[in-house]
XYZ file of C-alpha atoms in Angstrom:
665
model
C -40.569 23.483 -61.349
C -42.112 21.733 -58.335
C -44.493 18.790 -58.652
C -47.329 20.831 -57.166
C -46.928 23.361 -59.976
C -47.555 20.752 -62.677
C -51.067 21.092 -64.120
C -52.632 19.241 -67.029
C -55.993 19.678 -68.686
C -58.667 17.277 -67.369
C -56.539 16.306 -64.387
C -57.961 14.027 -61.693
C -56.972 14.098 -58.027
C -56.349 11.448 -55.389
C -57.042 11.019 -51.681
C -55.733 8.066 -49.648
C -57.921 5.918 -47.406
C -55.740 4.601 -44.605
C -55.718 1.917 -41.954
C -57.087 3.050 -38.572
C -55.165 0.391 -36.574
C -51.478 -0.083 -35.815
C -51.364 -3.746 -36.811
C -53.929 -6.320 -37.754
C -55.947 -7.343 -40.794
C -57.980 -5.472 -43.382
C -61.485 -6.943 -43.500
C -63.341 -4.780 -46.002
C -63.863 -1.289 -47.345
C -67.466 -0.089 -47.285
C -68.079 2.372 -50.088
C -71.432 3.813 -51.249
C -72.275 4.276 -54.913
C -69.980 7.028 -56.152
C -70.965 9.816 -58.568
C -69.988 9.499 -62.186
C -66.316 10.203 -62.741
C -65.262 9.056 -59.262
C -63.868 5.660 -58.361
C -62.327 3.750 -55.468
C -59.178 1.779 -56.273
C -58.277 -1.256 -54.147
C -55.343 -3.661 -54.116
C -57.284 -6.115 -56.296
C -57.303 -3.525 -59.095
C -53.504 -3.542 -59.433
C -52.559 -5.220 -62.724
C -49.044 -6.195 -61.679
C -47.063 -6.578 -58.437
C -48.531 -5.003 -55.345
C -45.142 -4.189 -53.832
C -42.352 -1.693 -54.340
C -39.347 -2.801 -56.373
C -36.533 -4.480 -54.463
C -33.317 -2.726 -53.584
C -31.303 -4.709 -56.102
C -31.785 -5.227 -59.803
C -32.258 -8.711 -61.167
C -34.958 -11.363 -61.098
C -33.566 -13.141 -58.032
C -33.566 -10.066 -55.805
C -36.517 -8.031 -57.042
C -38.596 -9.203 -54.089
C -36.086 -8.184 -51.457
C -38.041 -8.368 -48.163
C -36.359 -5.160 -47.003
C -38.464 -3.332 -49.616
C -41.727 -5.197 -49.154
C -44.015 -2.201 -48.710
C -47.337 -2.880 -50.490
C -48.665 -0.318 -52.948
C -52.064 -0.821 -51.256
C -52.848 -3.042 -48.273
C -54.490 -6.369 -49.158
C -54.993 -8.232 -45.878
C -52.126 -7.552 -43.461
C -51.882 -4.120 -41.815
C -48.306 -3.142 -40.978
C -48.832 0.256 -39.339
C -51.467 2.862 -38.611
C -52.024 5.013 -41.670
C -50.956 2.393 -44.203
C -52.642 3.094 -47.576
C -55.628 0.791 -48.107
C -57.395 2.384 -51.096
C -57.325 5.419 -53.396
C -60.303 7.696 -53.988
C -59.979 9.375 -57.378
C -62.047 12.064 -59.072
C -62.028 15.402 -60.924
C -62.911 17.687 -57.989
C -60.814 17.846 -54.806
C -63.597 19.297 -52.665
C -66.024 16.566 -53.704
C -63.397 13.910 -53.033
C -63.004 15.235 -49.496
C -66.757 14.937 -48.923
C -66.930 11.428 -50.358
C -63.988 10.332 -48.227
C -66.084 10.765 -45.071
C -68.671 8.288 -46.367
C -66.172 5.446 -46.918
C -65.303 3.121 -44.029
C -62.113 1.054 -43.814
C -62.888 -1.991 -41.641
C -59.897 -3.508 -39.882
C -59.468 -5.864 -36.956
C -56.792 -4.882 -34.494
C -54.147 -7.525 -33.810
C -54.913 -7.327 -30.091
C -58.626 -7.921 -30.636
C -57.830 -10.880 -32.860
C -55.744 -12.468 -30.106
C -52.507 -11.743 -31.936
C -49.486 -9.871 -30.635
C -49.838 -6.138 -31.078
C -46.830 -4.394 -32.619
C -44.751 -7.538 -33.236
C -40.990 -7.109 -33.042
C -39.179 -8.135 -36.204
C -35.424 -8.376 -36.503
C -34.251 -7.187 -39.917
C -30.484 -7.291 -39.373
C -28.067 -8.333 -36.622
C -24.343 -7.825 -36.054
C -22.048 -9.421 -33.463
C -18.374 -8.559 -33.753
C -15.217 -8.054 -31.742
C -12.575 -5.609 -32.940
C -9.246 -4.516 -31.490
C -8.703 -0.753 -31.546
C -5.641 -0.475 -29.298
C -2.948 -3.138 -29.306
C -1.224 -1.607 -26.288
C -4.396 -1.672 -24.230
C -5.045 -5.246 -25.309
C -1.937 -6.360 -23.424
C -3.520 -5.184 -20.189
C -7.039 -6.306 -21.043
C -6.722 -9.106 -18.481
C -7.747 -6.408 -16.011
C -11.265 -6.540 -17.377
C -13.539 -9.225 -18.734
C -14.986 -9.226 -22.244
C -16.685 -5.894 -22.821
C -19.858 -7.544 -24.070
C -20.629 -8.790 -20.555
C -18.608 -6.416 -18.403
C -19.150 -7.419 -14.806
C -22.786 -8.395 -14.812
C -22.823 -8.597 -11.029
C -21.705 -12.201 -10.720
C -18.051 -11.249 -10.591
C -16.207 -8.462 -8.867
C -13.958 -6.389 -11.115
C -10.332 -5.813 -10.126
C -9.795 -2.761 -7.999
C -7.804 -0.950 -10.635
C -10.687 -1.133 -13.133
C -13.262 1.646 -13.271
C -16.463 1.188 -15.232
C -18.229 3.925 -17.145
C -21.661 3.053 -18.491
C -23.859 5.361 -20.512
C -27.223 4.940 -22.186
C -28.159 7.032 -25.206
C -31.449 7.346 -27.040
C -32.351 9.344 -30.094
C -36.024 9.493 -31.098
C -37.510 9.178 -34.524
C -37.924 12.548 -36.198
C -40.032 14.059 -38.926
C -38.331 15.269 -42.034
C -38.526 18.911 -42.971
C -39.409 18.950 -46.650
C -40.457 22.392 -47.903
C -42.857 20.675 -50.318
C -45.070 17.695 -49.601
C -44.381 14.473 -51.446
C -46.388 14.096 -54.619
C -46.520 12.865 -58.201
C -48.295 13.587 -61.486
C -48.866 10.640 -63.827
C -50.436 10.289 -67.273
C -50.282 7.997 -70.294
C -49.191 8.805 -73.826
C -50.285 5.704 -75.672
C -48.495 2.777 -74.023
C -45.977 5.053 -72.307
C -46.472 6.138 -68.691
C -45.010 9.529 -67.785
C -44.453 10.392 -64.115
C -43.440 13.748 -62.638
C -41.966 13.392 -59.149
C -39.222 14.754 -56.902
C -37.068 11.762 -56.008
C -33.460 11.043 -55.199
C -33.907 7.587 -56.684
C -35.741 7.901 -60.017
C -34.563 4.458 -61.119
C -36.496 2.947 -58.235
C -39.572 4.995 -59.190
C -39.409 3.563 -62.706
C -38.957 -0.034 -61.580
C -41.717 0.179 -58.965
C -44.216 1.713 -61.401
C -43.334 -0.748 -64.167
C -43.703 -3.727 -61.856
C -47.013 -2.466 -60.509
C -48.402 -1.824 -64.011
C -46.902 -5.050 -65.381
C -45.209 -3.238 -68.262
C -41.639 -2.968 -69.484
C -39.441 -0.400 -67.737
C -38.721 1.192 -71.104
C -42.371 2.284 -71.224
C -42.054 4.340 -68.019
C -40.553 7.813 -68.261
C -39.602 9.751 -65.140
C -39.690 13.539 -65.314
C -37.591 14.319 -62.248
C -38.459 17.556 -60.503
C -35.992 19.202 -58.050
C -36.356 17.581 -54.599
C -34.964 20.673 -52.882
C -33.587 20.594 -49.355
C -35.673 17.818 -47.908
C -34.036 15.970 -44.957
C -35.119 13.295 -46.322
C -38.327 11.561 -47.378
C -37.210 11.542 -50.996
C -35.367 8.223 -51.217
C -37.930 5.410 -51.583
C -41.154 7.148 -50.504
C -41.734 9.026 -53.792
C -41.750 5.617 -55.482
C -44.834 4.657 -53.451
C -46.676 7.903 -54.207
C -45.679 7.765 -57.886
C -46.832 4.156 -58.229
C -50.202 5.042 -56.698
C -50.575 8.025 -59.043
C -49.659 5.835 -62.017
C -52.220 3.241 -60.931
C -54.931 5.916 -60.722
C -53.986 7.201 -64.190
C -54.076 3.673 -65.572
C -57.543 2.972 -64.118
C -59.178 6.318 -64.981
C -57.385 6.933 -68.304
C -56.883 10.517 -67.105
C -53.859 12.535 -65.989
C -53.664 12.304 -62.204
C -52.083 14.531 -59.562
C -51.479 13.055 -56.133
C -50.119 15.435 -53.476
C -50.038 14.584 -49.782
C -51.465 17.148 -47.408
C -49.142 18.673 -44.836
C -50.859 16.616 -42.116
C -50.395 13.389 -44.086
C -46.782 14.279 -44.721
C -46.184 14.832 -41.029
C -47.916 11.649 -39.848
C -47.224 9.046 -42.525
C -44.021 9.877 -44.421
C -40.761 8.146 -43.383
C -38.995 9.290 -40.239
C -35.484 9.154 -38.870
C -34.681 5.754 -37.353
C -34.889 5.787 -33.563
C -31.950 4.338 -31.661
C -30.997 3.006 -28.245
C -27.260 2.618 -27.659
C -25.615 1.438 -24.450
C -21.839 1.767 -24.076
C -19.757 0.325 -21.246
C -16.031 1.003 -20.900
C -13.482 -0.428 -18.509
C -10.672 1.974 -17.582
C -7.354 0.911 -16.078
C -5.556 2.744 -13.295
C -4.090 5.206 -15.816
C -7.511 6.112 -17.163
C -6.953 4.258 -20.418
C -9.886 2.409 -21.963
C -8.983 -1.271 -22.097
C -12.309 -2.781 -23.106
C -15.604 -1.478 -24.430
C -18.994 -3.056 -24.916
C -21.531 -1.516 -27.274
C -25.161 -2.598 -27.627
C -27.256 -1.002 -30.368
C -30.915 -1.301 -31.258
C -32.347 0.669 -34.161
C -36.121 0.920 -34.600
C -36.942 0.990 -38.315
C -40.709 0.771 -37.978
C -42.529 -1.248 -40.632
C -40.753 -2.898 -43.587
C -37.150 -2.202 -42.499
C -35.932 -0.200 -45.462
C -32.105 -0.209 -45.770
C -31.797 -2.229 -42.558
C -28.326 -3.571 -43.361
C -26.956 -0.202 -44.390
C -28.393 1.573 -41.356
C -27.214 -0.907 -38.748
C -23.753 -1.151 -40.347
C -23.265 2.597 -40.416
C -24.684 3.116 -36.937
C -22.336 0.465 -35.572
C -19.373 1.869 -37.480
C -19.981 5.390 -36.159
C -20.376 4.114 -32.592
C -16.700 3.094 -32.723
C -15.788 6.733 -33.232
C -12.244 7.879 -33.932
C -10.703 6.796 -30.649
C -8.803 3.834 -29.255
C -11.376 1.955 -27.194
C -9.390 -1.171 -26.418
C -11.063 -4.464 -27.264
C -14.579 -3.701 -28.477
C -17.419 -6.194 -28.374
C -20.337 -4.863 -30.375
C -23.867 -6.197 -30.670
C -26.329 -4.446 -32.945
C -29.693 -5.181 -34.439
C -32.253 -3.389 -36.566
C -35.810 -4.152 -35.503
C -39.218 -3.400 -36.926
C -42.388 -2.438 -35.110
C -45.943 -1.559 -36.119
C -45.156 2.084 -36.766
C -44.536 4.343 -39.744
C -41.449 3.200 -41.709
C -38.238 4.803 -40.517
C -34.778 4.850 -41.982
C -32.705 7.111 -44.184
C -32.779 10.649 -42.881
C -29.798 12.896 -43.568
C -27.688 9.790 -43.461
C -28.049 6.120 -42.693
C -27.421 6.052 -38.961
C -23.968 7.559 -38.509
C -25.412 10.589 -36.694
C -26.930 8.362 -33.998
C -23.721 6.363 -33.604
C -21.440 9.376 -33.371
C -23.742 11.075 -30.873
C -23.543 8.048 -28.573
C -19.771 7.593 -28.659
C -19.021 11.313 -28.342
C -21.272 11.630 -25.303
C -19.753 8.496 -23.797
C -16.241 9.834 -24.301
C -17.274 13.085 -22.608
C -18.265 11.038 -19.530
C -14.906 9.242 -19.662
C -13.120 12.592 -19.876
C -15.075 13.900 -16.890
C -14.036 10.834 -14.941
C -10.396 11.431 -15.844
C -10.680 15.147 -14.927
C -8.791 16.231 -18.035
C -9.625 18.504 -20.947
C -11.590 16.848 -23.769
C -9.193 18.487 -26.211
C -6.196 16.894 -24.491
C -7.884 13.487 -24.211
C -9.124 13.338 -27.805
C -5.780 14.331 -29.283
C -4.004 11.725 -27.189
C -6.491 8.897 -27.670
C -7.299 9.403 -31.351
C -6.669 6.472 -33.671
C -4.056 8.565 -35.490
C -0.955 10.048 -33.935
C 0.262 13.603 -34.381
C 2.149 13.947 -37.657
C 0.065 11.526 -39.684
C 1.270 8.240 -41.129
C -0.665 5.104 -42.127
C -4.022 4.880 -40.415
C -6.342 1.911 -40.093
C -9.962 2.370 -39.074
C -11.308 0.038 -36.356
C -13.059 -2.024 -39.037
C -9.740 -2.818 -40.694
C -9.804 -0.400 -43.641
C -6.414 1.154 -44.341
C -6.829 4.803 -45.290
C -5.168 5.874 -48.516
C -4.226 9.309 -47.178
C -3.058 10.660 -43.808
C -5.917 11.474 -41.480
C -5.867 15.202 -40.635
C -7.671 14.686 -37.346
C -5.261 16.666 -35.199
C -5.207 19.555 -37.670
C -8.999 19.716 -37.789
C -9.386 19.603 -34.006
C -6.584 22.068 -33.311
C -7.876 24.599 -35.806
C -11.476 24.653 -34.613
C -10.340 24.847 -30.984
C -7.932 27.683 -31.749
C -10.607 29.632 -33.619
C -13.071 29.320 -30.706
C -10.584 29.624 -27.834
C -11.908 26.273 -26.694
C -9.161 25.331 -24.230
C -9.444 28.534 -22.187
C -13.243 28.663 -22.232
C -13.621 25.018 -21.339
C -11.284 25.398 -18.366
C -13.116 28.504 -17.131
C -16.591 26.989 -17.489
C -15.462 23.723 -15.949
C -14.018 25.545 -12.945
C -17.305 27.398 -12.493
C -19.425 24.276 -12.499
C -17.127 22.399 -10.132
C -17.184 25.339 -7.718
C -20.881 24.876 -7.237
C -23.036 26.551 -9.869
C -25.480 23.704 -9.434
C -29.092 23.774 -8.428
C -28.720 22.531 -4.873
C -25.974 25.031 -4.039
C -28.057 27.902 -5.372
C -31.121 26.765 -3.447
C -29.210 26.690 -0.152
C -27.626 30.104 -0.795
C -30.966 31.780 -1.426
C -32.717 29.963 1.382
C -30.254 31.375 3.899
C -31.574 34.886 3.243
C -35.201 34.268 2.353
C -36.970 32.168 4.957
C -40.399 33.669 4.474
C -40.948 32.265 0.996
C -42.858 28.958 0.857
C -41.180 26.015 -0.819
C -43.393 26.156 -3.914
C -42.281 29.737 -4.600
C -38.643 29.238 -3.741
C -37.679 27.730 -7.087
C -39.023 30.728 -8.982
C -37.006 33.058 -6.765
C -33.860 31.024 -7.225
C -33.896 31.185 -11.001
C -34.392 34.935 -10.862
C -31.363 35.326 -8.616
C -28.973 33.231 -10.682
C -26.863 34.551 -13.506
C -26.786 32.668 -16.801
C -24.318 29.793 -17.021
C -22.237 28.784 -20.013
C -20.761 25.639 -21.453
C -18.770 24.600 -24.487
C -18.625 21.275 -26.311
C -16.405 19.564 -28.868
C -17.269 16.665 -31.175
C -15.545 15.024 -34.147
C -16.799 12.709 -36.890
C -16.039 11.476 -40.369
C -18.030 10.537 -43.447
C -17.327 8.124 -46.273
C -17.784 8.678 -49.983
C -20.152 5.841 -50.899
C -23.019 7.032 -53.081
C -25.467 4.544 -51.550
C -25.235 6.100 -48.117
C -25.587 9.755 -49.034
C -29.085 11.167 -48.651
C -28.594 14.613 -47.137
C -27.882 16.197 -50.499
C -29.113 15.610 -54.013
C -27.157 12.646 -55.420
C -28.309 13.054 -59.002
C -27.640 16.738 -59.508
C -24.363 17.933 -60.935
C -22.187 19.531 -60.016
C -22.812 18.774 -56.365
C -20.104 19.676 -53.907
C -21.421 17.173 -51.378
C -21.172 14.123 -53.595
C -19.147 12.418 -56.232
C -19.675 13.896 -59.704
C -21.812 11.534 -61.747
C -21.194 11.610 -65.512
C -24.049 9.199 -66.192
C -26.730 10.127 -63.700
C -29.264 7.458 -64.568
C -26.751 4.642 -64.804
C -25.190 5.626 -61.490
C -28.431 4.845 -59.670
C -29.544 1.998 -61.926
C -28.892 -0.474 -59.141
C -28.573 -0.149 -55.393
C -26.072 -2.724 -54.251
C -23.861 -3.315 -51.270
C -21.189 -1.381 -53.095
C -19.881 0.022 -49.811
C -20.215 -2.331 -46.886
C -18.522 -0.512 -43.999
C -17.714 -3.536 -41.850
C -15.976 -6.643 -43.116
C -17.566 -10.060 -42.720
C -20.478 -8.907 -40.564
C -22.916 -10.618 -42.890
C -20.588 -12.620 -45.082
C -20.005 -9.744 -47.476
C -16.748 -8.199 -48.618
C -16.034 -4.632 -47.587
C -15.467 -2.091 -50.344
C -12.291 -0.381 -49.196
C -12.896 2.691 -51.355
C -15.899 4.043 -49.495
C -14.084 4.929 -46.277
C -10.524 5.051 -47.578
C -10.802 8.832 -48.158
C -13.128 10.016 -45.394
C -14.130 13.623 -44.876
C -13.417 14.881 -41.351
C -15.224 17.441 -39.246
C -14.736 18.912 -35.780
C -17.478 21.066 -34.267
C -17.422 23.415 -31.280
C -20.610 24.850 -29.794
C -20.883 27.349 -26.962
C -24.182 27.841 -25.131
C -25.558 30.148 -22.479
C -28.476 29.078 -20.288
C -30.637 31.632 -18.544
C -32.316 29.971 -15.561
C -35.830 31.222 -16.032
C -36.995 29.469 -19.159
C -34.087 26.986 -19.250
C -33.719 27.624 -22.948
C -30.103 27.257 -24.059
C -28.984 30.108 -26.282
C -26.339 29.081 -28.770
C -23.594 31.700 -28.784
C -21.221 30.078 -31.241
C -21.161 27.234 -33.776
C -17.927 26.578 -35.614
C -17.027 23.715 -37.921
C -13.642 22.778 -39.316
C -13.796 20.407 -42.272
C -11.250 18.469 -44.280
C -13.338 17.339 -47.233
C -11.004 16.438 -50.028
C -11.431 18.365 -53.237
C -14.053 21.100 -52.827
C -15.672 21.886 -56.157
C -17.371 25.023 -54.849
C -16.509 26.472 -51.455
C -19.672 28.573 -51.388
C -21.898 25.600 -52.180
C -20.083 23.581 -49.530
C -20.719 26.304 -46.942
C -24.377 26.481 -47.912
C -24.769 22.701 -47.639
C -23.136 22.543 -44.207
C -25.032 25.602 -42.965
C -28.442 24.255 -43.948
C -27.657 20.807 -42.553
C -26.196 22.399 -39.424
C -29.410 24.311 -38.751
C -31.438 21.117 -39.177
C -29.041 19.168 -36.941
C -29.364 21.772 -34.175
C -33.159 21.652 -34.483
C -33.000 17.868 -34.082
C -30.862 18.202 -30.949
C -33.235 20.808 -29.489
C -36.367 18.810 -30.281
C -37.858 21.357 -32.662
C -40.386 20.032 -35.131
C -39.723 22.794 -37.631
C -36.302 23.825 -38.859
C -35.834 27.434 -37.716
C -35.328 30.253 -40.146
C -31.683 30.898 -40.898
C -32.118 34.390 -39.419
C -33.130 32.909 -36.051
C -29.963 30.854 -35.479
C -26.420 32.003 -34.805
C -24.051 32.263 -37.688
C -22.327 28.953 -38.413
C -18.664 29.622 -39.079
C -17.040 27.046 -41.350
C -13.330 26.565 -42.066
C -11.887 24.212 -44.664
C -8.476 22.578 -44.401
C -6.776 21.811 -47.733
C -6.107 18.111 -48.094
C -4.188 17.944 -51.356
C -6.521 15.177 -52.484
C -8.349 15.130 -55.813
C -11.106 12.950 -54.410
C -14.508 14.521 -53.766
C -15.969 13.599 -50.376
C -19.456 13.736 -48.958
C -20.038 16.613 -46.542
C -23.719 16.955 -45.693
C -23.826 14.229 -43.034
C -20.965 15.751 -41.036
C -23.159 18.412 -39.435
C -25.634 15.807 -38.153
C -22.786 13.680 -36.780
C -21.086 16.473 -34.799
C -23.446 19.312 -33.859
C -25.914 17.330 -31.663
C -23.079 15.784 -29.623
C -21.254 19.102 -29.225
C -24.512 20.785 -28.206
C -25.227 18.112 -25.570
C -21.700 18.457 -24.183
C -22.038 22.227 -23.915
C -25.392 22.044 -22.115
C -24.076 19.316 -19.830
C -21.067 21.381 -18.823
C -23.142 24.501 -18.220
C -25.526 22.719 -15.837
C -23.115 20.107 -14.427
C -25.607 17.428 -15.472
C -24.975 14.834 -18.147
C -27.523 14.861 -20.971
C -26.893 11.664 -22.893
C -30.055 11.474 -24.994
C -31.870 13.616 -27.510
C -33.768 15.854 -27.649
C -32.581 18.384 -25.054
C -35.509 20.752 -24.563
C -36.243 23.119 -21.684
C -38.570 20.501 -20.188
C -35.743 17.928 -20.060
C -33.494 20.504 -18.410
C -36.181 21.362 -15.859
C -36.734 17.706 -14.959
C -33.004 17.087 -14.578
C -32.710 20.057 -12.236
C -35.493 18.910 -9.939
C -34.254 17.764 -6.512
C -35.515 14.202 -6.922
C -33.416 13.855 -10.094
C -30.115 14.223 -8.249
C -29.383 17.640 -9.624
C -26.111 18.401 -7.849
C -23.786 16.236 -9.864
C -23.259 14.386 -13.042
C -25.768 11.638 -12.241
C -28.745 13.979 -12.462
C -29.182 13.798 -16.215
C -30.535 11.006 -18.370
C -27.366 8.929 -18.418
C -26.022 6.233 -16.140
C -22.590 5.803 -14.626
C -20.961 3.043 -12.663
C -17.621 2.846 -10.938
C -15.805 0.100 -9.169
């Protein structure tokens, strides 16, 4: 049963009064005399702590600043739309009318002479790792990758530099049901109905806010459904507000966000900016790589350490990159909180490194299949494998098997060669313009472009991307971590105890912040290779996906059908993210996603749901880039981005016409 379907006799309803400014201070809330049965609840009415519970259990860590979101704003405004007060009453229509008569008075930070949208740094990483001992011997040919040839020095002639810049925007989640909660009291016991992936956090947040023992809070967990993913910490905020309203009014309370509120104020995917610079020797081998990452987490910085660690880890990919110097930081701005969204940042990291490697492959003029098999961190035939972060895998990595199978099933090698030959022969915008202009002189320039697109046949491209996913429970948010059995996640015999504490049980990078890496999380990774083929008709510039195929090695699969369903649903959402669609399309409106599983012989259950987000966007960008002979290195890739890249002033006839950057010495 969904939360919205819960109904109790005498139920009251809630509307949120929100901050109208992005950052600043709350001065006052002007409220007229309300009718009997209606009340306005402010921060001063909270009997306990006006903050969500910390990420860790225990008295010393309950006030973890990474989870410092207030239940209701007191003085400081962190972002536009932050809850400032709750209007509660028995009739929803009357509440809506009364809401218009209440004024939330805030002073904008800019008007107060303060800095608008201050930048806060929640987590930083600075590391150097060696991913290729052989390349390290020749690394004298390039300087440290972190400051590769900043213009003061001239690189050796044999060194070529490839530099790419990748951005992924924040994104709305696609929950079929808005976030909500129903709360009521049975004596001293508070009962809360909510759909949350983290019911333990709901209990602790409500108990702390009410200043009661956790044993007096009972969570009736409703199915969160396929949510992508505002159901980690955000239900704790809504549930705590509903519980506060029930405590004040002594009535059962239902609090459901409207669809507009859900769209504007619920958590979003963390935005990212990733710059990668690689130095190639005369043989085309990467000898040094510099990676700079900035993740925008909005206000509060939920899961900042986890997100920046996983984003950095994924940006190393599965390839030998020589000596890697990596700088990463998670920052906060005066915007809606961002963070966990079908994963904790690995999708952004894998997108960046896969697109960068595609540019390196283009420079080398070889097949991406050939390059990736040769430059993978594991050699053909298996054997001991160590990830770039130093974790020794406890089983052979089936990377070659996964890549070879998906490429064989899609005829990737032949199609890639054919499409690549077509684009290099001149199926670019400038060539087409000149060809048409030779025969049609009477058309004015403003009409010529429309004629050109009508004369051109559709072009095609095909892309390949690979990624892996660990098994740590903390980092899995694409599925439902407390349901069992769940093919995507580890089986949990004691569901409540398994989420009783969120700890750094799986730190993916050793010694980045003085913590010890849990080797188990990534010692049995799930692998995925994705191939996407697109066709672009040059009228609307809307890429049509002709084929999506995934090959997965995911350990022990408890239910193949459930695994296919999980990957299919996540694959559709991942494609929508890459295409910039606000709504996930109906499954009938997307091409069939073919999924193959490779037996691993392992009894360990691996996570699967994040694999689609880590591979499909990169493969899609590679396919579109090949079709148009323009490198698209950022998301989303919509028809408008394609149109702009094809304009003459964008440098359309070549690989520099997209949204990436390239340098060569």
